[in-house]
Short mmCIF file of C-alpha atoms in Angstrom, two decimals:
data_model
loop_
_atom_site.label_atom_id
_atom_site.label_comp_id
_atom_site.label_asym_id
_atom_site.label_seq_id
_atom_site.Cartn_x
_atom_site.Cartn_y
_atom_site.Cartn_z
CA UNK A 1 -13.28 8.91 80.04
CA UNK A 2 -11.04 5.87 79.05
CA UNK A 3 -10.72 2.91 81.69
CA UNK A 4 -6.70 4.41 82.12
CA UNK A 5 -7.46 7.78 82.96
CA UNK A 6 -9.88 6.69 85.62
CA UNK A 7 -7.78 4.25 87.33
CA UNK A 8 -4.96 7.10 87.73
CA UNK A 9 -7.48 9.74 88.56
CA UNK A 10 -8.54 6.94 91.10
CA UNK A 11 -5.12 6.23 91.94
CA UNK A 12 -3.92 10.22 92.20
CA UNK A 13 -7.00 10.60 94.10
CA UNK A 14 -6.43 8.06 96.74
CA UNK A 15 -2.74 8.98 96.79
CA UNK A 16 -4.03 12.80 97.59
CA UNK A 17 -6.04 11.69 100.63
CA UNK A 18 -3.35 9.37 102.04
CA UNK A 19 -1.19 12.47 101.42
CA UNK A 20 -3.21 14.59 103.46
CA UNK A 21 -4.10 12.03 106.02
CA UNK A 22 -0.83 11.34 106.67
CA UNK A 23 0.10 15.11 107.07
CA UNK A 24 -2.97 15.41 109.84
CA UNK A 25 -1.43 12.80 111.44
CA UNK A 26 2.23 13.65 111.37
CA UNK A 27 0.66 17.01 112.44
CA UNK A 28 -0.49 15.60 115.36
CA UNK A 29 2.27 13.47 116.13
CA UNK A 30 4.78 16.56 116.12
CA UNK A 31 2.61 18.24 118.48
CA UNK A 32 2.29 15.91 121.04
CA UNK A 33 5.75 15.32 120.83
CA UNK A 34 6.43 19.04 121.44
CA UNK A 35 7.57 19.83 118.09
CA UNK A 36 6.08 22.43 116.99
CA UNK A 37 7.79 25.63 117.17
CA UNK A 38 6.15 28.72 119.13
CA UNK A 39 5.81 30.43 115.29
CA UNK A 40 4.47 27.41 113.42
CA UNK A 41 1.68 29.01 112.59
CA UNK A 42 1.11 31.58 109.61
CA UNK A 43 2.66 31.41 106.03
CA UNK A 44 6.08 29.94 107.29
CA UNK A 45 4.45 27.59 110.07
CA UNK A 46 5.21 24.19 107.96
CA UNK A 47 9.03 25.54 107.31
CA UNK A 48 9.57 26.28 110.46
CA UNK A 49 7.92 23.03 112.12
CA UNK A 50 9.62 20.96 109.58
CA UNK A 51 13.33 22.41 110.88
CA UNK A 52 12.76 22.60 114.22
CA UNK A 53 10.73 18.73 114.08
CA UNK A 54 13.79 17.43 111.81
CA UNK A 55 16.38 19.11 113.88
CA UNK A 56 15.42 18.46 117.03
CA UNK A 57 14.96 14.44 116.46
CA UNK A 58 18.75 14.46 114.66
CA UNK A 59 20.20 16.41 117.43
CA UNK A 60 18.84 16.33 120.91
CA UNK A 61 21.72 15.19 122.73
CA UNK A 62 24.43 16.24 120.18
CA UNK A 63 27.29 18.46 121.53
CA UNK A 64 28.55 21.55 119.11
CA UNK A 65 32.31 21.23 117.97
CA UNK A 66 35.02 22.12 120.48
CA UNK A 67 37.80 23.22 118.56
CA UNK A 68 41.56 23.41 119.39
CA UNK A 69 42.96 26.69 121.32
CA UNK A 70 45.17 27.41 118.17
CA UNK A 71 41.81 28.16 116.48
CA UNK A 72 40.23 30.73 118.41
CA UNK A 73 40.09 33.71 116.40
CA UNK A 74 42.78 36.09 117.09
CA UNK A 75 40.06 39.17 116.47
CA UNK A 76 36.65 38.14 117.24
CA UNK A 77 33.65 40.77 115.91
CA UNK A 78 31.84 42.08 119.26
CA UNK A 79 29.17 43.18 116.63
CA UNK A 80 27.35 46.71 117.80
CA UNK A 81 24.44 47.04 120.39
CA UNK A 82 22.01 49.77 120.72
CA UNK A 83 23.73 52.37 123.04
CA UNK A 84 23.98 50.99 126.69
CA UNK A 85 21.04 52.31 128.90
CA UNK A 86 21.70 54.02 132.35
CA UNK A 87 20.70 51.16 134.26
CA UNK A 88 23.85 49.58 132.89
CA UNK A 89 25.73 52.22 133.11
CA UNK A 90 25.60 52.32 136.75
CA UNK A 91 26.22 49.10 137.06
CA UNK A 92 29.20 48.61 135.23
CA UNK A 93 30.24 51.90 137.39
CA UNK A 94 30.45 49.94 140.26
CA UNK A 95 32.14 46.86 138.75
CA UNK A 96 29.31 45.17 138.12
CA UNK A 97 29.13 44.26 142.58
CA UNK A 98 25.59 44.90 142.24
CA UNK A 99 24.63 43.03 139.28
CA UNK A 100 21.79 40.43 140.01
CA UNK A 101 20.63 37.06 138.05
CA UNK A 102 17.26 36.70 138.79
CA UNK A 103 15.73 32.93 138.16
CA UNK A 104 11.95 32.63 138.16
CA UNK A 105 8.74 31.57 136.99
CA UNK A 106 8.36 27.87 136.89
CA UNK A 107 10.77 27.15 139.37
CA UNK A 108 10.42 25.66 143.49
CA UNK A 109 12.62 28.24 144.42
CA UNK A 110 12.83 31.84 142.73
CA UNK A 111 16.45 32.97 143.28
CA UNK A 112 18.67 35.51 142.40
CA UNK A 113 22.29 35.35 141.87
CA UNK A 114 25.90 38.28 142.07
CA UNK A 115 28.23 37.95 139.64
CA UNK A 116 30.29 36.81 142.83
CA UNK A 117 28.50 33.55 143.79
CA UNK A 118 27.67 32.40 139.90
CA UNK A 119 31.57 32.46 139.53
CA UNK A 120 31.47 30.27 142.12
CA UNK A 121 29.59 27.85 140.92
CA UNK A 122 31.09 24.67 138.94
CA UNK A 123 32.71 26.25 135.61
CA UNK A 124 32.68 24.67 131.91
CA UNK A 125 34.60 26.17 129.24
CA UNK A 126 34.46 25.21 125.92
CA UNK A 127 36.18 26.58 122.52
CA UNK A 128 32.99 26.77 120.18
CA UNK A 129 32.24 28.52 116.77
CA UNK A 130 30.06 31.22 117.12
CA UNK A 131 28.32 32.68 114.01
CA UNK A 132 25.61 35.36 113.15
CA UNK A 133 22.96 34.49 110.92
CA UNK A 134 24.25 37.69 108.53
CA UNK A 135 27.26 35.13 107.75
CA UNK A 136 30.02 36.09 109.49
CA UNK A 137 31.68 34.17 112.72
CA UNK A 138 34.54 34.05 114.89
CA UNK A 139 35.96 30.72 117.75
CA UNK A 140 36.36 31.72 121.50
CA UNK A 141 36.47 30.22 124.34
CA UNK A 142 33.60 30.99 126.39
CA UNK A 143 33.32 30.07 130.09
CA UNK A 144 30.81 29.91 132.82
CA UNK A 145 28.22 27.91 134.98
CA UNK A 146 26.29 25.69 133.24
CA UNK A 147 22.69 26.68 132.25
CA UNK A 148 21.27 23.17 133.74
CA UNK A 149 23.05 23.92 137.37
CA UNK A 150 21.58 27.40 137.78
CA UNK A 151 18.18 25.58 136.75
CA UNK A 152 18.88 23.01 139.19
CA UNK A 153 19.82 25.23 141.97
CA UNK A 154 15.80 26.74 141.76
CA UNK A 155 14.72 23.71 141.11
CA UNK A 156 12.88 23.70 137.81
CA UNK A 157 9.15 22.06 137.74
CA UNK A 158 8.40 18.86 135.54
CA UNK A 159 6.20 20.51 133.31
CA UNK A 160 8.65 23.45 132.30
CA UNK A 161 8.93 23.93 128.46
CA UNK A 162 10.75 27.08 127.62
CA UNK A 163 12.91 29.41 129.22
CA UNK A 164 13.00 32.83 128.71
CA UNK A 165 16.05 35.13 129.30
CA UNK A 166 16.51 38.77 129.44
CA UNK A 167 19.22 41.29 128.53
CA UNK A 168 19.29 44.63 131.30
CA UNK A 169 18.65 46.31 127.60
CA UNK A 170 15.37 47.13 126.74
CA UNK A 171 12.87 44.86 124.65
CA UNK A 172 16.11 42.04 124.05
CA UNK A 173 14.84 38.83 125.32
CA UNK A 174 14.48 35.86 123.84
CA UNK A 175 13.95 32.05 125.00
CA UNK A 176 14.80 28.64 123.94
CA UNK A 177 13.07 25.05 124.91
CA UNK A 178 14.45 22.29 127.65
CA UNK A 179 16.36 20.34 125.41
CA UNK A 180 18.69 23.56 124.72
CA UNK A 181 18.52 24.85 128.59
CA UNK A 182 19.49 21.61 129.69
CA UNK A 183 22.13 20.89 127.30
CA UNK A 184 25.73 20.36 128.67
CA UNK A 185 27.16 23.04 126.93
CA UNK A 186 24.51 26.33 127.22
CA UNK A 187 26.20 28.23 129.42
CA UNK A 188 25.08 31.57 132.04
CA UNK A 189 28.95 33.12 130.43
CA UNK A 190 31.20 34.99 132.88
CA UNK A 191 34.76 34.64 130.64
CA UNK A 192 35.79 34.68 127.34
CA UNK A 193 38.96 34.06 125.69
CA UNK A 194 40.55 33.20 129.42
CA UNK A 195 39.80 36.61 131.12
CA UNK A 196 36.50 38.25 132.04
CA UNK A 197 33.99 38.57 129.29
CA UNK A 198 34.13 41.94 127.90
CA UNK A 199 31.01 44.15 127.35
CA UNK A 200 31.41 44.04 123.78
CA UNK A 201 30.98 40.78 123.98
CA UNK A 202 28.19 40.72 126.56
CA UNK A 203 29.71 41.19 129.27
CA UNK A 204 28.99 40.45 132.74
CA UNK A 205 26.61 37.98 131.45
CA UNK A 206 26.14 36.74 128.52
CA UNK A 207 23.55 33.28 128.02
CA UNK A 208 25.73 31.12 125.67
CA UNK A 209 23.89 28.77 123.28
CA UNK A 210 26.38 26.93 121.06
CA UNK A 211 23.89 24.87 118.73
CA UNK A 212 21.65 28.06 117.35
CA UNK A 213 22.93 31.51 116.05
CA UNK A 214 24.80 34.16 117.57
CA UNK A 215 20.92 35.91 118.13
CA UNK A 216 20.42 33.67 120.87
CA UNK A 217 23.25 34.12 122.62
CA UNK A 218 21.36 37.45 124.22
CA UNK A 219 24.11 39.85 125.77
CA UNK A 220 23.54 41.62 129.61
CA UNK A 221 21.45 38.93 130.84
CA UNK A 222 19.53 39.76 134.50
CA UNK A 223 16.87 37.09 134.32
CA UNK A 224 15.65 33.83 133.79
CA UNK A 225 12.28 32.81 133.51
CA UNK A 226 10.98 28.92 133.52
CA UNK A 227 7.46 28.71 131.71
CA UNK A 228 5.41 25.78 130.23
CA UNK A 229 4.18 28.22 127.35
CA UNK A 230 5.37 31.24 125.52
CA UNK A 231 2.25 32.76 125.22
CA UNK A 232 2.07 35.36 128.02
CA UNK A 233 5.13 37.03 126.75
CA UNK A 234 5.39 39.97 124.29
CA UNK A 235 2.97 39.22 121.38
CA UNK A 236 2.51 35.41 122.20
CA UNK A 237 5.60 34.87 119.72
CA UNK A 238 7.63 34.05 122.11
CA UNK A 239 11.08 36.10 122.14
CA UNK A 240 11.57 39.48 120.83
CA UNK A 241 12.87 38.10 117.71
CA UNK A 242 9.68 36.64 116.05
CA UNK A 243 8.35 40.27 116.31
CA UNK A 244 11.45 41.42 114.55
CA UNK A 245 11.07 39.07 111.87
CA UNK A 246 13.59 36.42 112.89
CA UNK A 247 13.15 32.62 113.68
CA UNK A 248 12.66 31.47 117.10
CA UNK A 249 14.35 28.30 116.42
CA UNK A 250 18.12 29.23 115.03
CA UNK A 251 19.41 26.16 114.56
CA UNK A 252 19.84 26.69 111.18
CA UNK B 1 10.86 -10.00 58.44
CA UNK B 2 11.33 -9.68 62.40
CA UNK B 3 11.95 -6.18 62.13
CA UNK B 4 8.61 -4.97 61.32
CA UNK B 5 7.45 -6.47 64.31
CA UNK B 6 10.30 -5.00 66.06
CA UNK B 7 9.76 -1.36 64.62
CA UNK B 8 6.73 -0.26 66.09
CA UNK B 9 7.86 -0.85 69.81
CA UNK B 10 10.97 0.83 69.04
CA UNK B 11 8.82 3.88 67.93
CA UNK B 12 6.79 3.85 71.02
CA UNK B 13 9.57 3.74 72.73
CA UNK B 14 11.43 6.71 71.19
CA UNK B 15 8.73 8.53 70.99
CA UNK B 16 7.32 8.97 74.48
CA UNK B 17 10.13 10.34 75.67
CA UNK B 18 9.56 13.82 74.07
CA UNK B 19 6.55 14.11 76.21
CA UNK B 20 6.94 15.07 79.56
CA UNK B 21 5.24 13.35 81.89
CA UNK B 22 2.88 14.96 84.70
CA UNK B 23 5.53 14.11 87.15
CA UNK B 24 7.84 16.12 85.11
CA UNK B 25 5.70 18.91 84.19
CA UNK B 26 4.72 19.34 88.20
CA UNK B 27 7.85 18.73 89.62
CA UNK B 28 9.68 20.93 87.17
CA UNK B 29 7.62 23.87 87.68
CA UNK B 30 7.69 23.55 91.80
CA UNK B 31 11.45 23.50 91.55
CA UNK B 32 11.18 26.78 89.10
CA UNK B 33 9.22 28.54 91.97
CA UNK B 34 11.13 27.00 95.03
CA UNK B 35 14.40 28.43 92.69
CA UNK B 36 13.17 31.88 92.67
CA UNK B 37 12.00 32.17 96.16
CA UNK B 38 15.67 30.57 97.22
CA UNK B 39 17.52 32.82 94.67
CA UNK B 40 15.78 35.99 95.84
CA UNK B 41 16.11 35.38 99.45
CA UNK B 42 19.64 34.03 98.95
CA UNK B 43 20.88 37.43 97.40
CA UNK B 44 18.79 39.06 100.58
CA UNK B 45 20.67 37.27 103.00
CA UNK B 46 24.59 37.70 101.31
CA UNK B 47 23.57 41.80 101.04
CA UNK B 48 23.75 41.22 105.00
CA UNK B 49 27.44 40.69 104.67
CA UNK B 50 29.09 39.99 101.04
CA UNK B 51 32.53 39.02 101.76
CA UNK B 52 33.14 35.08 101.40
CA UNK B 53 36.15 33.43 103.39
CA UNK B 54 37.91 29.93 103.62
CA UNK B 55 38.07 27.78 107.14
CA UNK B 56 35.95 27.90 110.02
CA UNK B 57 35.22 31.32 110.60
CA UNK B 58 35.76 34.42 109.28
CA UNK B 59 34.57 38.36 109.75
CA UNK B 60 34.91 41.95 109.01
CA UNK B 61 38.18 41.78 111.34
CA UNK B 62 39.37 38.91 108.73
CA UNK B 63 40.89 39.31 105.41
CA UNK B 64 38.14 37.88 103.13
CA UNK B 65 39.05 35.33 100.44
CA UNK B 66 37.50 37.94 97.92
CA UNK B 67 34.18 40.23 98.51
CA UNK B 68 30.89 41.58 96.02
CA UNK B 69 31.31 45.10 95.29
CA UNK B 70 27.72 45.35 96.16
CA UNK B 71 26.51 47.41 99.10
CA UNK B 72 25.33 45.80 102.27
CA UNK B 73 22.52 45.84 104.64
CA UNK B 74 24.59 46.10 108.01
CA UNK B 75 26.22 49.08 108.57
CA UNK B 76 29.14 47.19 110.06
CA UNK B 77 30.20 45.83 106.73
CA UNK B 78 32.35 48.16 105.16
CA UNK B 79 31.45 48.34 101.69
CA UNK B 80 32.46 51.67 100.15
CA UNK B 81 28.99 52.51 99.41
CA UNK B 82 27.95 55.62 101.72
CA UNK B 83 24.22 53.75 102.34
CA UNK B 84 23.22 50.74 104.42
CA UNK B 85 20.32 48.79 102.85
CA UNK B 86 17.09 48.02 104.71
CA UNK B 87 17.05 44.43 107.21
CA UNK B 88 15.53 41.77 104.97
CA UNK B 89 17.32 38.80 106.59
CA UNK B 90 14.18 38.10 109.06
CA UNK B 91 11.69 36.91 106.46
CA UNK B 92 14.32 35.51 103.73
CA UNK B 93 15.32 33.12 106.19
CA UNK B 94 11.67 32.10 106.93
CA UNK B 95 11.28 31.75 103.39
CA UNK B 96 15.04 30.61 102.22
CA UNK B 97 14.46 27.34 104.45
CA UNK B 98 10.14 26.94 103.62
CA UNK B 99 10.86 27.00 99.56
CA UNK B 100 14.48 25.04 100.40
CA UNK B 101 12.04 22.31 102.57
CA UNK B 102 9.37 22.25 99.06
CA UNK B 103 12.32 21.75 96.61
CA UNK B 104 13.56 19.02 98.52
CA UNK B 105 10.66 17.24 99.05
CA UNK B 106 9.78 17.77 95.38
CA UNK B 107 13.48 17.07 94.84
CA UNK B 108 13.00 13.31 96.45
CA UNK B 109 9.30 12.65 94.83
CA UNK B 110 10.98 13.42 91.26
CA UNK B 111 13.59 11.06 91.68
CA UNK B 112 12.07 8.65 93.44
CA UNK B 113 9.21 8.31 90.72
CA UNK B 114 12.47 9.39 88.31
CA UNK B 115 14.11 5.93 89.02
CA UNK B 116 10.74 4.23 89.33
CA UNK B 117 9.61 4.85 85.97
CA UNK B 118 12.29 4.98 84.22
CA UNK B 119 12.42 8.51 83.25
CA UNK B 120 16.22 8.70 84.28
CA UNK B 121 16.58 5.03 82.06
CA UNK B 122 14.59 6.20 79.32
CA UNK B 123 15.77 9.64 78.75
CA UNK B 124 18.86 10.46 80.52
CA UNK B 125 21.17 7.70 81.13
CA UNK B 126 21.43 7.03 77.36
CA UNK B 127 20.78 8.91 73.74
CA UNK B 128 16.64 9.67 73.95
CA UNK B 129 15.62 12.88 73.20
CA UNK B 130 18.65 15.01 74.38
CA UNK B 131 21.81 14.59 73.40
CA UNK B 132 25.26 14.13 75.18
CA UNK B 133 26.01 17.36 76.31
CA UNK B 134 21.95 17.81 77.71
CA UNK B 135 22.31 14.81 79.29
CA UNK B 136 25.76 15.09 81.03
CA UNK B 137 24.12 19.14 81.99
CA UNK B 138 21.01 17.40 83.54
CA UNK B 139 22.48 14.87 85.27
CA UNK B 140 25.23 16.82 86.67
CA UNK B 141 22.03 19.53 87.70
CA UNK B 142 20.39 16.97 89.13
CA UNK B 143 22.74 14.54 90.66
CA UNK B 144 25.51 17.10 91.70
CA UNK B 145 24.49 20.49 92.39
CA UNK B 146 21.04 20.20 93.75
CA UNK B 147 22.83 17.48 96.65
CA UNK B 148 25.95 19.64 96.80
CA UNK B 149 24.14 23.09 97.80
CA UNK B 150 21.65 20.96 99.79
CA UNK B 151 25.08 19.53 101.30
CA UNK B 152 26.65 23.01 101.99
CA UNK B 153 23.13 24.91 102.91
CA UNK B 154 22.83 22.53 105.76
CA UNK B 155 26.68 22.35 106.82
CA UNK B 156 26.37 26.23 107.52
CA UNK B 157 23.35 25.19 110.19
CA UNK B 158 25.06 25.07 114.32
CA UNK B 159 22.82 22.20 115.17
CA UNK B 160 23.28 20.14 111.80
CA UNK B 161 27.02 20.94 112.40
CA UNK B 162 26.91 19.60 116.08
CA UNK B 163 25.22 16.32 114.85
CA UNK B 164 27.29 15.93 112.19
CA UNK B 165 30.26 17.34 112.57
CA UNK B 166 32.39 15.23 109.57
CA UNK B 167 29.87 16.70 106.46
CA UNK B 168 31.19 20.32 108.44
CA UNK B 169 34.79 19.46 108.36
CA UNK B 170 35.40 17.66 105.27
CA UNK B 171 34.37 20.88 103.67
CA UNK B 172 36.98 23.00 105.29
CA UNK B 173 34.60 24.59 108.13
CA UNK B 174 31.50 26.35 107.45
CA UNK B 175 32.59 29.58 106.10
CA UNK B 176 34.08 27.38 103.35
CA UNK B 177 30.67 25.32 103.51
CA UNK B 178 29.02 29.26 102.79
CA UNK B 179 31.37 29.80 100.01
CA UNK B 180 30.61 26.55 98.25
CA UNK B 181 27.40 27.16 98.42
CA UNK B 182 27.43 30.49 96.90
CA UNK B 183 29.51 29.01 94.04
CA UNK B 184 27.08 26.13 93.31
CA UNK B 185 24.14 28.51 93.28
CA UNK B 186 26.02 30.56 91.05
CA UNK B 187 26.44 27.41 88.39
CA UNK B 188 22.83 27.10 88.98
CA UNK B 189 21.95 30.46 87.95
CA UNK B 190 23.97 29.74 85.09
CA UNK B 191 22.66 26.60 84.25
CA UNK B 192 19.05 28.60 84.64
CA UNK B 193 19.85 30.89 82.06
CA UNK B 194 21.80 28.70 79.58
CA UNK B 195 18.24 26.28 79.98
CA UNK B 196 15.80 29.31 79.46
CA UNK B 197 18.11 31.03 76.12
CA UNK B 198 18.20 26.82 74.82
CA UNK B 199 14.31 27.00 75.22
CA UNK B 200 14.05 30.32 73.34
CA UNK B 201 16.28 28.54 70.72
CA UNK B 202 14.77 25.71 70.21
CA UNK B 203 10.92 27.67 70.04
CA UNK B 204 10.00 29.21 73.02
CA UNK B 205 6.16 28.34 72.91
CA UNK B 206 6.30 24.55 71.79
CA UNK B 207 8.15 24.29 74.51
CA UNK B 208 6.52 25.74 76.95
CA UNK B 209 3.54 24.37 75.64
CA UNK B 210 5.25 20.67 76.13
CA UNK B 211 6.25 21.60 80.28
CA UNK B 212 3.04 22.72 80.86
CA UNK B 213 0.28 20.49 79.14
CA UNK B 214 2.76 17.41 78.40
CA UNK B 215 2.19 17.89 74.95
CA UNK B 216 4.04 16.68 71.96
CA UNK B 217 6.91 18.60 71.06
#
């Protein structure tokens, strides 16, 4: 072996174990730092980890785009959902009087919530872009109580991580982490477009999360849960999505 | 007399470049794989709804700037084609964004080391072993479309969007951002097979001997 070869097999070598030390420890550092994805793990762990690590640090506290009224979309795609299931039907029957927002789990005190009282509470609209992750999208104007004042009003615990929301649908759930429940503009949806939101569009209720995919903006919702880990729900995954084959994180 | 002294430098010099480097040869062939996974899942993900528009948003209730006649995998896309194709969009994300993470990690390590060793000196910023029009191609490649569907990939992303909301805007919006960045991978495609029919060409096995064991071409 000639003196050059050794000194870059050396070198390579060396380079190699810094490599993989410094992966350990960025690794670590990610995870005590919460940033690690509920499906980092498998075949697309390090993809996902590496979006949702990146992401996360460039956009905590950044605020989607609010765009002009001119540019809401004059005919919005309500997309289809799975035929709606007696439980709603009965409900919408009655005008939706009897709908309930339960908030649990993590919280000092479980609550739930009418229609009536959360369009009482303090109201944000914004005019956002809304777009699947099949590619198409549409700007409206969505309107309703912030996420972070519902929290507030059961009084979330210090060590909540996630929270998990439900559609009245069966098996449509999904969840997001703090920094998206506590952002200014995730909103518990009531209106759309300056009226009521329809049911097309998710109507009464519709959890409306401006910086990820239309996917997490779940339709019907009847409950909020605060947890500090996604594991007791569905396969451990997380939301229902992960089991479908779709990214927890959509922020991309 | 000086130039036999100079001559055999000037060999060495124009000779090296003809051998790829293990940088090269590693580099190049985890971009080839991170291409394929990106290009497969790519065509997965527009079969969920091929029709492109301009501006901010755009849907089925929009008049698209111009559609594929290919059939779709959403039965809400109205295609002409009397047969929905099977959901593929959950793991051709997951793997879209892993091999799109790889080729731009590779992506940085290649020109990083690129600028460090002179490999973009030596063999691309002037006449080495390719000539104008390989040169101007590679460059362009590798300077221009690589960044620009990095660019546009990431401009279609809420959250990148919300941080950076000028790299969304100067585009046109992100449905624009989604059609540039199906017309840059299409001028990558083409670049892909222009570079594989050149390699046929020019011998198909010295070459492909020189990529993958750095040999002398």
């Amino acid at each position: 072996m000639s003196k050059v070869s050794r000194r870059k097999l050396i070198g390579a070598g060396l380079g190699a174990a810094a490599g993989a030390g410094g992966l350990v420890l960025a690794g670590r550092l990610a995870k005590s730092n919460g940033l690690i994805p509920p499906d980092g793990r498998g075949f697309y762990g390090p993809g996902e980890t590496l979006t949702y690590a990146a992401q996360r640090l460039l956009t905590r506290h950044s605020l989607a785009r609010e765009f002009p009224a001119a540019d809401i979309s004059k005919a919005p795609f309500a997309n289809e959902v799975a035929p709606m299931g007696d439980d709603f039907k009965r409900l919408r029957d009655g005008g939706f009087a009897d709908w309930r927002l339960a908030v649990d789990g993590l919280v000092a005190r479980p609550v739930s919530f009418s229609i009536a009282e959360i369009k009482s509470f303090p109201r944000l609209s914004h005019i956002t872009h809304l777009a699947c992750e099949e590619g198409w999208s549409y700007i409206a104007e969505w309107t309703g109580a912030p996420l972070f004042h519902i929290l507030d009003l059961a009084g979330t615990l210090p060590q909540a991580r996630y929270v998990v929301y439900r559609s009245i649908q069966p098996d449509w759930w999904e969840s997001i982490d703090m920094a998206d429940a506590l952002h200014p503009q995730t909103l518990v949806a009531h209106g759309m477009n300056g009226g009521e939101l329809p049911v097309g569009f998710g109507g009464p209720l519709r959890l409306r999360v401006p910086r990820q995919l239309g996917y997490k903006s779940v339709k019907f919702i009847n409950r909020i849960t605060v947890t500090d880990s996604l594991k007791g729900f569905g396969k451990g995954l997380g939301p229902a999505s992960p089991e479908a084959g779709y990214a927890w994180y959509a922020g991309i | 007399m000086a130039d036999s002294v100079w001559i055999p430098s000037a060999v060495a010099l124009t000779a090296s470049p003809s051998r790829h480097s293990g940088v090269v040869r590693i580099t190049h062939w985890l971009t080839t794989l991170c291409f394929l996974a990106l290009l497969l899942t790519g065509v997965e993900i527009l079969l969920s709804h091929p029709r492109f528009y301009w501006g901010e948003a755009g849907s089925v209730n929009t008049a698209p700037l111009f559609k594929l006649p290919l059939p779709s995998s959403r039965a809400t896309v109205p295609t002409g084609y009397g047969y929905v194709l099977h959901d593929q969009n959950g793991w051709s994300r997951y793997l879209h964004f892993q091999a799109a993470w790889a080729a731009v990690l590779t992506g940085l390590f290649y020109v990083i080391s690129g600028v460090l060793s002179g490999h973009f000196r030596r063999n691309l910023l002037r006449d080495g072993p390719y000539d104008t029009l390989q040169r101007l191609t590679y460059l362009g490649v590798i300077f221009g479309l690589f960044p620009l569907v990095i660019w546009t990939g990431l401009a279609m992303s809420p959250a990148i969007a919300s941080a950076f909301p000028f790299a969304v805007s100067v585009l046109g919006g992100q449905q624009s951002a989604r059609t540039i960045h199906f017309f840059v991978s299409v001028l990558l495609v083409l670049f892909l097979v222009v570079h594989v029919v050149m390699v046929y060409v020019h011998g198909f096995r010295s070459r492909m001997r020189g990529m993958i064991t750095g040999e002398q071409i």
